[in-house]
Amino acid sequence: MSEIKDKDLAAFMNGVKRRNPGEPEFHQAVHEVAMDIIPYIRDNEQVKKMRILERMTEPDRIISFRVVWEDDKGNIRVNRGYRVQQNNAIGPYKGGIRFHPTVTQSVLKFLAFEQVFKNSLTGLPLGGGKGGADFNPKGKSDSEIMRFCQAFMTELSKYIGPNTDVPAGDIGVGAREVGYMFGQYKRLTDRFEGILTGKGIEFGGSAIRPEATGYGVVYMMECMLATKGDSLKGKACAVSGSGNVASFCAEKLIELGAKVVSLSDSGGTIYVKDGMTSDNLNWVMDLKANGGRMSECATGFGAKYYAGNRPWALPCDLAFPCATQNEIEAADARALVKNGCIAVSEGANMPSDPDAIDILRDSPVMHAPSKAANAGGVAVSGLEMSQNSLRMSWTREEVDTHLKKIITNIHTQCVDKGKDKDGNVDYFKGANIAGFDKVANAMLAYGAI
Ligand code: NDP
């Protein structure tokens, strides 16, 4: 990370690091926001006096618990589960659950902090939280996944509720895991209530929830291109990842006439110069649903396969990082700029590291941060909560119309708060300030609590 020149920012970050030792991902997420907010609030005595930014970087609470479960061989296994309830100033805590061996308190604090700003940008009454466990679902049987989800929910159920905290999926948690957790909650409490989103359509899920994050990332790109009088038609799109977000991002790109030239997993990247067909994409989605690896695409439909897990050195017009945090570093950002990429829409959370952000900020590349670009998932989760409260189900078309409106509105907020005097838009700055304002105003209204 480059040296911090702003004295107020440096002092603030020193405090964050002192209070949260050994949490690099959290420091990074806070720095990414504070570098825009500290100058923004410099002359706002009320916000400074009430220590709003300091309060926003301190989670309301963190719940950490033991998760004990039995594997198929009868061995007792122990994992650590968490729920970070970051901020409920504008609504119940809302944010996904991640099951991945790299889950730590620092990772979940970074995600929960980001979630507060993202949820604020949606315009829906949603606070921010995040949870998960250092459990590795890879290679586990269906029964093992079920037992783990049940053990996890047995503890988590004490801290969530339809008006308190409503988790959803994230890496390693899809419809199957949400189903197991919802079933366990119902068994424990005997209540059928909307305590999770991303549920199966038969038991309170919303149309378009699985697709929403990936579709929203593409809608954000359409909005950015429209500001230049441009469209997705014929554009070569590098997409990373091959999970939920990447697959539906690729599906929408193909539908709208763009060329998806890559997908990846943690092992490697496939390259299809003329763009994947819908059949190719369906083949990949089936493959991944059955635990397959991207390397198998070379024999499956003749894609080129590279062992490196990043597609950013490939020629592309548009980039969609949809795998994981810090997957675009300085060298990747330089390659994107050099190869003439015109815009990046972030599907994964915090996929660009600070050096990459600086490089893209100094280039003509339009760059929508994850808190704006991938808000479609939580937005439709918010709509799922509304449908659950109303005891109604909306059609795909109705939900998609809401989703498009929400993303367009987020884009407008980024432009309003991020445009400089020459008309250039800094989407990071715009998203940070717009997300901050709403939460800060609510916290000011509540006084010192
Ligand atoms: P999935 O578990 O469905 O997929 C994750 C994908 O990323 C897999 O293809 C995985 O490959 C790949 N991956 C993981 N680590 C790496 C790596 N180091 N290099 C390359 N590929 C890697 O997760 P989601 O699609 O749900 O989530 C992806 C990102 O989007 C995350 O950052 C998540 O927080 C974010 N997000 C998700 C939302 C949702 O609604 N699901 C909402 C908003 C944000 P492999 O199979 O090898 O592990």
Short mmCIF file of C-alpha atoms and ligand atoms in Angstrom, two decimals:
data_model
loop_
_atom_site.label_atom_id
_atom_site.label_comp_id
_atom_site.label_asym_id
_atom_site.label_seq_id
_atom_site.Cartn_x
_atom_site.Cartn_y
_atom_site.Cartn_z
CA MET A 1 0.00 0.00 0.00
CA SER A 2 1.43 3.42 -0.93
CA GLU A 3 2.38 5.86 1.88
CA ILE A 4 -0.62 7.78 3.29
CA LYS A 5 -0.09 11.51 2.64
CA ASP A 6 -3.28 12.86 4.27
CA LYS A 7 -2.43 13.38 7.98
CA ASP A 8 -6.01 12.87 9.21
CA LEU A 9 -6.30 9.66 7.20
CA ALA A 10 -2.95 8.39 8.50
CA ALA A 11 -3.98 9.10 12.12
CA PHE A 12 -7.35 7.43 11.61
CA MET A 13 -5.80 4.34 10.01
CA ASN A 14 -3.21 4.07 12.80
CA GLY A 15 -6.10 3.93 15.28
CA VAL A 16 -7.90 1.25 13.24
CA LYS A 17 -4.74 -0.86 13.03
CA ARG A 18 -4.01 -0.47 16.76
CA ARG A 19 -7.51 -1.55 17.75
CA ASN A 20 -7.67 -4.42 15.23
CA PRO A 21 -4.23 -6.06 15.16
CA GLY A 22 -3.56 -8.85 12.66
CA GLU A 23 -6.57 -8.06 10.47
CA PRO A 24 -5.11 -6.97 7.09
CA GLU A 25 -8.28 -7.51 5.06
CA PHE A 26 -10.28 -5.35 7.47
CA HIS A 27 -7.62 -2.60 7.42
CA GLN A 28 -7.71 -2.67 3.60
CA ALA A 29 -11.51 -2.36 3.41
CA VAL A 30 -11.58 0.49 5.93
CA HIS A 31 -8.75 2.32 4.16
CA GLU A 32 -10.56 2.03 0.82
CA VAL A 33 -13.55 3.85 2.34
CA ALA A 34 -11.72 6.26 4.67
CA MET A 35 -9.57 7.70 1.87
CA ASP A 36 -12.76 9.21 0.40
CA ILE A 37 -14.72 9.85 3.61
CA ILE A 38 -12.01 11.61 5.68
CA PRO A 39 -11.65 14.48 3.16
CA TYR A 40 -15.45 14.52 2.72
CA ILE A 41 -16.15 15.03 6.44
CA ARG A 42 -13.13 17.29 7.13
CA ASP A 43 -15.34 20.36 7.61
CA ASN A 44 -18.37 18.57 9.05
CA GLU A 45 -18.00 19.27 12.78
CA GLN A 46 -21.14 17.35 13.75
CA VAL A 47 -20.06 14.10 12.04
CA LYS A 48 -16.58 14.43 13.52
CA LYS A 49 -17.82 15.31 17.02
CA MET A 50 -20.18 12.34 17.02
CA ARG A 51 -17.28 10.07 15.85
CA ILE A 52 -19.49 8.59 13.14
CA LEU A 53 -16.72 7.02 11.04
CA GLU A 54 -14.96 5.63 14.14
CA ARG A 55 -18.28 4.09 15.26
CA MET A 56 -18.90 2.63 11.81
CA THR A 57 -15.56 0.78 11.91
CA GLU A 58 -16.45 -0.86 15.23
CA PRO A 59 -18.89 -3.79 14.73
CA ASP A 60 -22.00 -3.64 16.93
CA ARG A 61 -20.97 -7.15 18.00
CA ILE A 62 -19.10 -10.24 16.82
CA ILE A 63 -20.40 -13.66 17.72
CA SER A 64 -17.87 -16.48 17.45
CA PHE A 65 -18.79 -20.09 18.19
CA ARG A 66 -17.70 -23.70 18.04
CA VAL A 67 -19.28 -25.89 15.36
CA VAL A 68 -19.01 -29.62 16.10
CA TRP A 69 -20.12 -32.19 13.54
CA GLU A 70 -19.48 -35.80 12.60
CA ASP A 71 -18.00 -36.84 9.25
CA ASP A 72 -19.03 -39.95 7.30
CA LYS A 73 -16.30 -42.04 8.94
CA GLY A 74 -17.58 -41.22 12.42
CA ASN A 75 -14.79 -38.74 13.24
CA ILE A 76 -15.75 -35.71 15.31
CA ARG A 77 -14.73 -32.49 13.54
CA VAL A 78 -14.48 -28.99 15.03
CA ASN A 79 -14.76 -25.71 13.10
CA ARG A 80 -15.19 -22.08 14.09
CA GLY A 81 -18.32 -20.16 13.10
CA TYR A 82 -18.89 -16.40 13.19
CA ARG A 83 -21.51 -13.73 12.72
CA VAL A 84 -20.31 -10.14 12.49
CA GLN A 85 -23.23 -7.78 13.17
CA GLN A 86 -21.64 -4.61 11.89
CA ASN A 87 -24.29 -1.88 11.81
CA ASN A 88 -28.10 -1.83 11.98
CA ALA A 89 -28.65 1.93 11.75
CA ILE A 90 -30.90 1.66 8.70
CA GLY A 91 -32.35 -1.85 9.00
CA PRO A 92 -31.79 -5.40 10.24
CA TYR A 93 -28.28 -6.82 9.77
CA LYS A 94 -28.07 -8.38 6.31
CA GLY A 95 -25.20 -10.16 4.58
CA GLY A 96 -24.09 -13.59 3.44
CA ILE A 97 -22.52 -16.62 5.04
CA ARG A 98 -19.22 -17.90 3.65
CA PHE A 99 -17.92 -21.45 4.11
CA HIS A 100 -14.28 -21.55 3.03
CA PRO A 101 -11.03 -22.62 4.73
CA THR A 102 -9.67 -19.05 4.40
CA VAL A 103 -12.46 -17.58 6.57
CA THR A 104 -11.09 -15.59 9.52
CA GLN A 105 -12.51 -12.84 11.70
CA SER A 106 -10.58 -10.31 9.59
CA VAL A 107 -12.13 -11.53 6.32
CA LEU A 108 -15.65 -11.44 7.77
CA LYS A 109 -15.10 -7.98 9.30
CA PHE A 110 -13.98 -6.63 5.93
CA LEU A 111 -17.04 -8.16 4.27
CA ALA A 112 -19.43 -6.91 6.98
CA PHE A 113 -17.99 -3.38 6.81
CA GLU A 114 -18.35 -3.29 3.00
CA GLN A 115 -21.86 -4.66 3.31
CA VAL A 116 -23.01 -1.64 5.35
CA PHE A 117 -22.19 0.72 2.45
CA LYS A 118 -23.51 -1.64 -0.22
CA ASN A 119 -26.83 -2.16 1.52
CA SER A 120 -27.20 1.57 2.04
CA LEU A 121 -26.67 2.14 -1.70
CA THR A 122 -29.55 -0.21 -2.59
CA GLY A 123 -31.99 2.29 -1.05
CA LEU A 124 -33.60 -0.58 0.90
CA PRO A 125 -33.88 -0.62 4.72
CA LEU A 126 -30.98 -3.04 5.30
CA GLY A 127 -28.13 -2.89 7.82
CA GLY A 128 -24.87 -4.78 7.30
CA GLY A 129 -23.45 -8.04 8.60
CA LYS A 130 -21.57 -11.12 7.45
CA GLY A 131 -20.90 -14.61 8.77
CA GLY A 132 -19.31 -17.91 8.00
CA ALA A 133 -16.99 -20.67 9.06
CA ASP A 134 -13.53 -21.99 8.23
CA PHE A 135 -15.21 -25.15 6.91
CA ASN A 136 -14.08 -26.50 3.53
CA PRO A 137 -17.10 -27.87 1.64
CA LYS A 138 -14.89 -29.25 -1.16
CA GLY A 139 -14.91 -33.03 -1.29
CA LYS A 140 -17.56 -33.35 1.45
CA SER A 141 -20.54 -35.65 0.93
CA ASP A 142 -24.08 -34.29 0.88
CA SER A 143 -24.71 -35.77 4.34
CA GLU A 144 -21.59 -34.11 5.74
CA ILE A 145 -22.66 -30.75 4.33
CA MET A 146 -26.11 -31.24 5.89
CA ARG A 147 -24.70 -32.12 9.31
CA PHE A 148 -22.33 -29.16 9.21
CA CYS A 149 -25.12 -26.74 8.21
CA GLN A 150 -27.36 -28.08 10.99
CA ALA A 151 -24.62 -27.73 13.61
CA PHE A 152 -23.82 -24.20 12.39
CA MET A 153 -27.47 -23.10 12.51
CA THR A 154 -28.01 -24.65 15.97
CA GLU A 155 -25.81 -21.89 17.37
CA LEU A 156 -26.54 -19.12 14.84
CA SER A 157 -30.31 -19.44 15.39
CA LYS A 158 -29.95 -17.71 18.77
CA TYR A 159 -28.80 -14.46 17.15
CA ILE A 160 -30.92 -14.03 13.99
CA GLY A 161 -34.54 -13.18 13.21
CA PRO A 162 -36.63 -11.60 10.45
CA ASN A 163 -36.29 -8.15 12.05
CA THR A 164 -32.89 -8.71 13.66
CA ASP A 165 -30.43 -10.31 11.27
CA VAL A 166 -31.17 -12.08 7.98
CA PRO A 167 -28.18 -13.98 6.51
CA ALA A 168 -27.88 -15.27 2.92
CA GLY A 169 -25.36 -17.24 0.82
CA ASP A 170 -21.82 -16.37 -0.26
CA ILE A 171 -18.79 -18.46 -1.31
CA GLY A 172 -19.50 -22.10 -0.50
CA VAL A 173 -23.12 -21.41 0.50
CA GLY A 174 -25.78 -21.81 -2.18
CA ALA A 175 -29.40 -22.97 -2.31
CA ARG A 176 -28.59 -26.42 -0.88
CA GLU A 177 -26.83 -25.05 2.22
CA VAL A 178 -29.50 -22.36 2.73
CA GLY A 179 -32.13 -25.14 2.58
CA TYR A 180 -30.36 -27.22 5.24
CA MET A 181 -29.92 -24.19 7.50
CA PHE A 182 -33.51 -22.98 7.06
CA GLY A 183 -34.79 -26.50 7.82
CA GLN A 184 -32.75 -26.64 11.01
CA TYR A 185 -33.97 -23.20 12.15
CA LYS A 186 -37.55 -24.30 11.58
CA ARG A 187 -36.98 -27.52 13.49
CA LEU A 188 -35.40 -25.68 16.44
CA THR A 189 -37.93 -22.87 16.72
CA ASP A 190 -41.06 -24.29 15.12
CA ARG A 191 -41.42 -21.01 13.28
CA PHE A 192 -41.64 -20.46 9.53
CA GLU A 193 -40.21 -17.00 9.07
CA GLY A 194 -37.88 -15.18 6.73
CA ILE A 195 -34.63 -15.57 8.64
CA LEU A 196 -32.56 -16.42 5.55
CA THR A 197 -32.66 -15.27 1.94
CA GLY A 198 -31.62 -17.27 -1.10
CA LYS A 199 -34.19 -19.88 -0.08
CA GLY A 200 -35.66 -22.40 -2.53
CA ILE A 201 -38.57 -20.98 -4.47
CA GLU A 202 -40.93 -23.54 -2.85
CA PHE A 203 -40.29 -22.25 0.67
CA GLY A 204 -40.21 -18.48 0.38
CA GLY A 205 -37.35 -17.82 -2.05
CA SER A 206 -37.49 -15.06 -4.63
CA ALA A 207 -37.35 -15.43 -8.40
CA ILE A 208 -33.98 -14.22 -9.78
CA ARG A 209 -32.15 -14.42 -6.40
CA PRO A 210 -29.53 -16.91 -7.68
CA GLU A 211 -28.99 -14.80 -10.81
CA ALA A 212 -29.22 -11.37 -9.16
CA THR A 213 -25.58 -10.65 -8.26
CA GLY A 214 -24.23 -11.67 -11.67
CA TYR A 215 -27.03 -9.91 -13.59
CA GLY A 216 -26.58 -6.75 -11.51
CA VAL A 217 -22.84 -6.65 -12.27
CA VAL A 218 -23.72 -6.59 -15.99
CA TYR A 219 -26.47 -3.96 -15.52
CA MET A 220 -23.89 -1.74 -13.78
CA MET A 221 -21.55 -2.17 -16.74
CA GLU A 222 -24.36 -1.23 -19.14
CA CYS A 223 -24.95 1.98 -17.14
CA MET A 224 -21.25 2.90 -17.24
CA LEU A 225 -20.97 2.23 -20.99
CA ALA A 226 -24.15 4.25 -21.63
CA THR A 227 -22.43 7.35 -20.18
CA LYS A 228 -20.04 7.09 -23.15
CA GLY A 229 -22.81 6.31 -25.64
CA ASP A 230 -21.52 2.72 -25.83
CA SER A 231 -23.05 -0.75 -25.28
CA LEU A 232 -22.09 -4.35 -24.53
CA LYS A 233 -22.65 -5.56 -28.11
CA GLY A 234 -19.61 -7.44 -29.43
CA LYS A 235 -17.38 -6.52 -26.47
CA ALA A 236 -14.77 -9.11 -25.38
CA CYS A 237 -15.39 -9.75 -21.68
CA ALA A 238 -12.87 -11.36 -19.31
CA VAL A 239 -14.77 -12.99 -16.43
CA SER A 240 -12.98 -14.67 -13.50
CA GLY A 241 -14.47 -17.36 -11.30
CA SER A 242 -16.98 -20.00 -12.29
CA GLY A 243 -19.30 -20.02 -9.29
CA ASN A 244 -22.66 -18.36 -8.73
CA VAL A 245 -21.69 -14.77 -9.56
CA ALA A 246 -19.42 -15.58 -12.53
CA SER A 247 -21.91 -17.98 -14.18
CA PHE A 248 -24.87 -15.60 -14.13
CA CYS A 249 -22.68 -12.65 -15.11
CA ALA A 250 -21.56 -14.69 -18.14
CA GLU A 251 -25.14 -15.78 -18.89
CA LYS A 252 -26.40 -12.18 -19.00
CA LEU A 253 -23.40 -11.01 -21.07
CA ILE A 254 -24.06 -13.68 -23.71
CA GLU A 255 -27.78 -12.81 -23.71
CA LEU A 256 -26.94 -9.14 -24.34
CA GLY A 257 -24.61 -9.86 -27.25
CA ALA A 258 -21.20 -9.61 -25.56
CA LYS A 259 -18.40 -12.20 -25.98
CA VAL A 260 -17.38 -14.04 -22.81
CA VAL A 261 -13.76 -14.97 -23.47
CA SER A 262 -12.79 -16.41 -20.07
CA LEU A 263 -13.85 -18.11 -16.87
CA SER A 264 -11.60 -19.51 -14.12
CA ASP A 265 -11.37 -21.42 -10.87
CA SER A 266 -8.66 -21.57 -8.23
CA GLY A 267 -6.74 -24.00 -10.48
CA GLY A 268 -6.74 -22.21 -13.83
CA THR A 269 -8.37 -20.15 -16.57
CA ILE A 270 -10.08 -21.02 -19.86
CA TYR A 271 -9.82 -18.75 -22.90
CA VAL A 272 -12.29 -18.79 -25.80
CA LYS A 273 -11.15 -16.10 -28.24
CA ASP A 274 -14.47 -15.79 -30.15
CA GLY A 275 -16.61 -16.00 -27.02
CA MET A 276 -18.39 -18.89 -25.32
CA THR A 277 -21.77 -20.07 -26.57
CA SER A 278 -24.72 -20.63 -24.23
CA ASP A 279 -24.15 -24.37 -24.69
CA ASN A 280 -20.52 -23.99 -23.56
CA LEU A 281 -21.66 -22.04 -20.49
CA ASN A 282 -24.35 -24.59 -19.58
CA TRP A 283 -21.71 -27.30 -19.91
CA VAL A 284 -19.45 -25.41 -17.46
CA MET A 285 -22.31 -24.83 -15.00
CA ASP A 286 -23.13 -28.56 -15.01
CA LEU A 287 -19.46 -29.38 -14.60
CA LYS A 288 -19.06 -27.08 -11.59
CA ALA A 289 -22.31 -28.25 -10.01
CA ASN A 290 -20.83 -31.75 -10.05
CA GLY A 291 -17.50 -30.74 -8.53
CA GLY A 292 -15.59 -30.60 -11.87
CA ARG A 293 -12.61 -28.37 -12.62
CA MET A 294 -12.05 -25.80 -15.36
CA SER A 295 -9.17 -27.90 -16.71
CA GLU A 296 -11.81 -30.33 -18.03
CA CYS A 297 -13.16 -27.65 -20.44
CA ALA A 298 -10.20 -28.20 -22.79
CA THR A 299 -11.47 -31.68 -23.63
CA GLY A 300 -15.14 -30.77 -23.03
CA PHE A 301 -15.48 -28.09 -25.72
CA GLY A 302 -12.00 -27.22 -26.92
CA ALA A 303 -11.33 -24.13 -24.74
CA LYS A 304 -7.68 -23.14 -24.22
CA TYR A 305 -6.64 -23.80 -20.62
CA TYR A 306 -3.98 -21.92 -18.65
CA ALA A 307 -2.75 -23.02 -15.24
CA GLY A 308 -2.80 -19.41 -13.83
CA ASN A 309 -6.09 -18.54 -12.10
CA ARG A 310 -6.40 -14.96 -13.46
CA PRO A 311 -7.57 -13.88 -16.92
CA TRP A 312 -6.39 -10.24 -16.69
CA ALA A 313 -3.48 -10.57 -19.13
CA LEU A 314 -5.85 -11.79 -21.87
CA PRO A 315 -7.00 -9.22 -24.45
CA CYS A 316 -10.40 -7.84 -23.41
CA ASP A 317 -12.60 -4.73 -23.64
CA LEU A 318 -14.33 -5.27 -20.30
CA ALA A 319 -13.33 -7.05 -17.09
CA PHE A 320 -15.58 -8.75 -14.53
CA PRO A 321 -13.69 -10.07 -11.48
CA CYS A 322 -16.17 -12.54 -9.95
CA ALA A 323 -13.99 -14.96 -7.95
CA THR A 324 -12.55 -13.59 -4.71
CA GLN A 325 -10.81 -10.71 -2.90
CA ASN A 326 -7.50 -9.24 -4.14
CA GLU A 327 -7.59 -11.14 -7.42
CA ILE A 328 -6.50 -8.00 -9.36
CA GLU A 329 -3.07 -6.82 -8.23
CA ALA A 330 -0.83 -4.08 -9.68
CA ALA A 331 0.55 -6.21 -12.55
CA ASP A 332 -2.98 -7.33 -13.48
CA ALA A 333 -4.26 -3.73 -13.49
CA ARG A 334 -1.33 -2.65 -15.66
CA ALA A 335 -2.09 -5.48 -18.11
CA LEU A 336 -5.75 -4.45 -18.31
CA VAL A 337 -4.82 -0.82 -19.05
CA LYS A 338 -2.14 -1.84 -21.57
CA ASN A 339 -4.52 -4.16 -23.43
CA GLY A 340 -7.11 -1.39 -23.85
CA CYS A 341 -9.73 -2.54 -21.33
CA ILE A 342 -12.28 0.29 -21.00
CA ALA A 343 -14.22 -0.71 -17.87
CA VAL A 344 -14.22 -3.01 -14.84
CA SER A 345 -17.37 -4.04 -12.96
CA GLU A 346 -16.57 -5.87 -9.73
CA GLY A 347 -18.62 -9.01 -8.99
CA ALA A 348 -16.47 -10.36 -6.17
CA ASN A 349 -16.07 -8.40 -2.94
CA MET A 350 -12.92 -6.21 -2.87
CA PRO A 351 -11.32 -8.00 -5.85
CA SER A 352 -8.86 -5.16 -6.58
CA ASP A 353 -6.01 -4.56 -4.16
CA PRO A 354 -5.04 -0.96 -3.22
CA ASP A 355 -2.23 -0.72 -5.80
CA ALA A 356 -4.55 -1.96 -8.56
CA ILE A 357 -7.17 0.61 -7.53
CA ASP A 358 -4.56 3.40 -7.73
CA ILE A 359 -3.46 2.27 -11.21
CA LEU A 360 -7.01 2.06 -12.53
CA ARG A 361 -7.93 5.40 -10.89
CA ASP A 362 -5.03 7.06 -12.75
CA SER A 363 -6.16 5.54 -16.08
CA PRO A 364 -9.20 6.21 -18.27
CA VAL A 365 -10.68 2.80 -17.24
CA MET A 366 -14.15 3.16 -15.65
CA HIS A 367 -14.13 1.10 -12.46
CA ALA A 368 -17.26 0.24 -10.49
CA PRO A 369 -16.41 -1.01 -6.95
CA SER A 370 -18.02 -4.14 -5.60
CA LYS A 371 -20.15 -2.26 -3.07
CA ALA A 372 -21.97 -0.69 -6.04
CA ALA A 373 -21.61 -3.27 -8.81
CA ASN A 374 -22.47 -6.46 -6.92
CA ALA A 375 -25.30 -5.00 -4.81
CA GLY A 376 -27.87 -6.79 -6.99
CA GLY A 377 -27.64 -9.92 -4.84
CA VAL A 378 -28.46 -8.23 -1.55
CA ALA A 379 -31.03 -6.03 -3.30
CA VAL A 380 -33.02 -9.08 -4.42
CA SER A 381 -32.49 -10.56 -0.95
CA GLY A 382 -34.17 -7.40 0.34
CA LEU A 383 -36.99 -8.00 -2.13
CA GLU A 384 -37.22 -11.60 -0.88
CA MET A 385 -37.70 -10.21 2.65
CA SER A 386 -40.46 -7.92 1.35
CA GLN A 387 -42.21 -10.82 -0.39
CA ASN A 388 -41.94 -12.96 2.78
CA SER A 389 -43.49 -10.15 4.86
CA LEU A 390 -46.27 -9.70 2.32
CA ARG A 391 -46.76 -13.50 1.99
CA MET A 392 -46.49 -13.02 -1.77
CA SER A 393 -44.27 -14.11 -4.66
CA TRP A 394 -43.42 -11.77 -7.49
CA THR A 395 -42.71 -12.97 -11.04
CA ARG A 396 -39.24 -13.06 -12.62
CA GLU A 397 -40.13 -10.02 -14.70
CA GLU A 398 -41.29 -8.01 -11.66
CA VAL A 399 -38.13 -8.81 -9.69
CA ASP A 400 -35.85 -8.16 -12.67
CA THR A 401 -37.49 -4.76 -13.23
CA HIS A 402 -36.87 -3.85 -9.55
CA LEU A 403 -33.28 -5.10 -9.83
CA LYS A 404 -32.54 -2.99 -12.91
CA LYS A 405 -34.07 0.09 -11.25
CA ILE A 406 -32.00 -0.40 -8.10
CA ILE A 407 -28.73 -0.81 -10.03
CA THR A 408 -29.52 2.20 -12.23
CA ASN A 409 -30.20 4.21 -9.10
CA ILE A 410 -26.89 3.10 -7.54
CA HIS A 411 -25.14 4.18 -10.73
CA THR A 412 -26.83 7.58 -10.54
CA GLN A 413 -25.73 8.01 -6.89
CA CYS A 414 -22.11 7.15 -7.86
CA VAL A 415 -22.19 9.74 -10.64
CA ASP A 416 -23.80 12.40 -8.42
CA LYS A 417 -21.25 12.03 -5.62
CA GLY A 418 -18.24 10.98 -7.71
CA LYS A 419 -18.17 13.42 -10.63
CA ASP A 420 -15.31 15.94 -10.76
CA LYS A 421 -15.41 19.40 -12.35
CA ASP A 422 -14.25 17.96 -15.70
CA GLY A 423 -17.13 15.49 -15.71
CA ASN A 424 -15.00 12.39 -14.95
CA VAL A 425 -16.64 9.96 -12.54
CA ASP A 426 -14.70 8.35 -9.69
CA TYR A 427 -17.09 5.46 -8.97
CA PHE A 428 -15.22 4.46 -5.80
CA LYS A 429 -15.56 7.92 -4.31
CA GLY A 430 -19.19 8.21 -5.40
CA ALA A 431 -20.17 4.84 -3.89
CA ASN A 432 -18.32 5.49 -0.63
CA ILE A 433 -19.87 8.92 -0.07
CA ALA A 434 -23.41 7.96 -1.10
CA GLY A 435 -23.29 4.78 1.03
CA PHE A 436 -21.88 6.70 4.01
CA ASP A 437 -24.36 9.61 3.95
CA LYS A 438 -27.50 7.59 4.61
CA VAL A 439 -26.04 5.53 7.47
CA ALA A 440 -24.32 8.58 9.00
CA ASN A 441 -27.54 10.61 8.96
CA ALA A 442 -29.42 7.80 10.71
CA MET A 443 -26.69 7.49 13.35
CA LEU A 444 -26.72 11.25 13.93
CA ALA A 445 -30.48 11.13 14.42
CA TYR A 446 -30.06 8.47 17.14
CA GLY A 447 -27.53 10.52 19.11
CA ALA A 448 -24.69 8.96 21.08
CA ILE A 449 -25.70 5.29 21.31
P1 NDP B 1 -18.96 -19.51 -5.35
O1 NDP B 1 -18.51 -20.35 -4.21
O2 NDP B 1 -20.21 -19.87 -6.06
O3 NDP B 1 -17.79 -19.42 -6.44
C1 NDP B 1 -16.51 -18.91 -6.17
C2 NDP B 1 -15.69 -19.06 -7.42
O4 NDP B 1 -14.44 -18.40 -7.29
C3 NDP B 1 -15.35 -20.51 -7.74
O5 NDP B 1 -15.34 -20.66 -9.12
C4 NDP B 1 -13.93 -20.65 -7.16
O6 NDP B 1 -13.17 -21.67 -7.75
C5 NDP B 1 -13.37 -19.31 -7.56
N1 NDP B 1 -12.23 -18.97 -6.77
C6 NDP B 1 -12.08 -18.99 -5.44
N2 NDP B 1 -10.84 -18.59 -5.11
C7 NDP B 1 -10.23 -18.31 -6.27
C8 NDP B 1 -8.94 -17.85 -6.61
N3 NDP B 1 -8.02 -17.59 -5.66
N4 NDP B 1 -8.66 -17.65 -7.93
C9 NDP B 1 -9.58 -17.92 -8.88
N5 NDP B 1 -10.79 -18.39 -8.61
C10 NDP B 1 -11.10 -18.57 -7.33
O7 NDP B 1 -19.03 -18.02 -4.79
P2 NDP B 1 -19.86 -16.80 -5.34
O8 NDP B 1 -19.88 -16.82 -6.82
O9 NDP B 1 -21.12 -16.73 -4.58
O10 NDP B 1 -18.96 -15.59 -4.83
C11 NDP B 1 -17.88 -15.04 -5.60
C12 NDP B 1 -17.56 -13.65 -5.08
O11 NDP B 1 -18.74 -12.82 -5.19
C13 NDP B 1 -17.14 -13.55 -3.60
O12 NDP B 1 -16.23 -12.49 -3.45
C14 NDP B 1 -18.44 -13.21 -2.90
O13 NDP B 1 -18.23 -12.57 -1.66
C15 NDP B 1 -19.04 -12.25 -3.92
N6 NDP B 1 -20.48 -12.04 -3.79
C16 NDP B 1 -21.37 -13.07 -3.89
C17 NDP B 1 -22.72 -12.82 -3.80
C18 NDP B 1 -23.74 -13.89 -4.02
O14 NDP B 1 -24.92 -13.53 -4.13
N7 NDP B 1 -23.37 -15.15 -4.10
C19 NDP B 1 -23.24 -11.46 -3.50
C20 NDP B 1 -22.23 -10.44 -3.52
C21 NDP B 1 -20.90 -10.74 -3.63
P3 NDP B 1 -12.98 -23.11 -7.03
O15 NDP B 1 -14.14 -23.90 -7.50
O16 NDP B 1 -11.66 -23.57 -7.50
O17 NDP B 1 -12.99 -22.84 -5.53
#
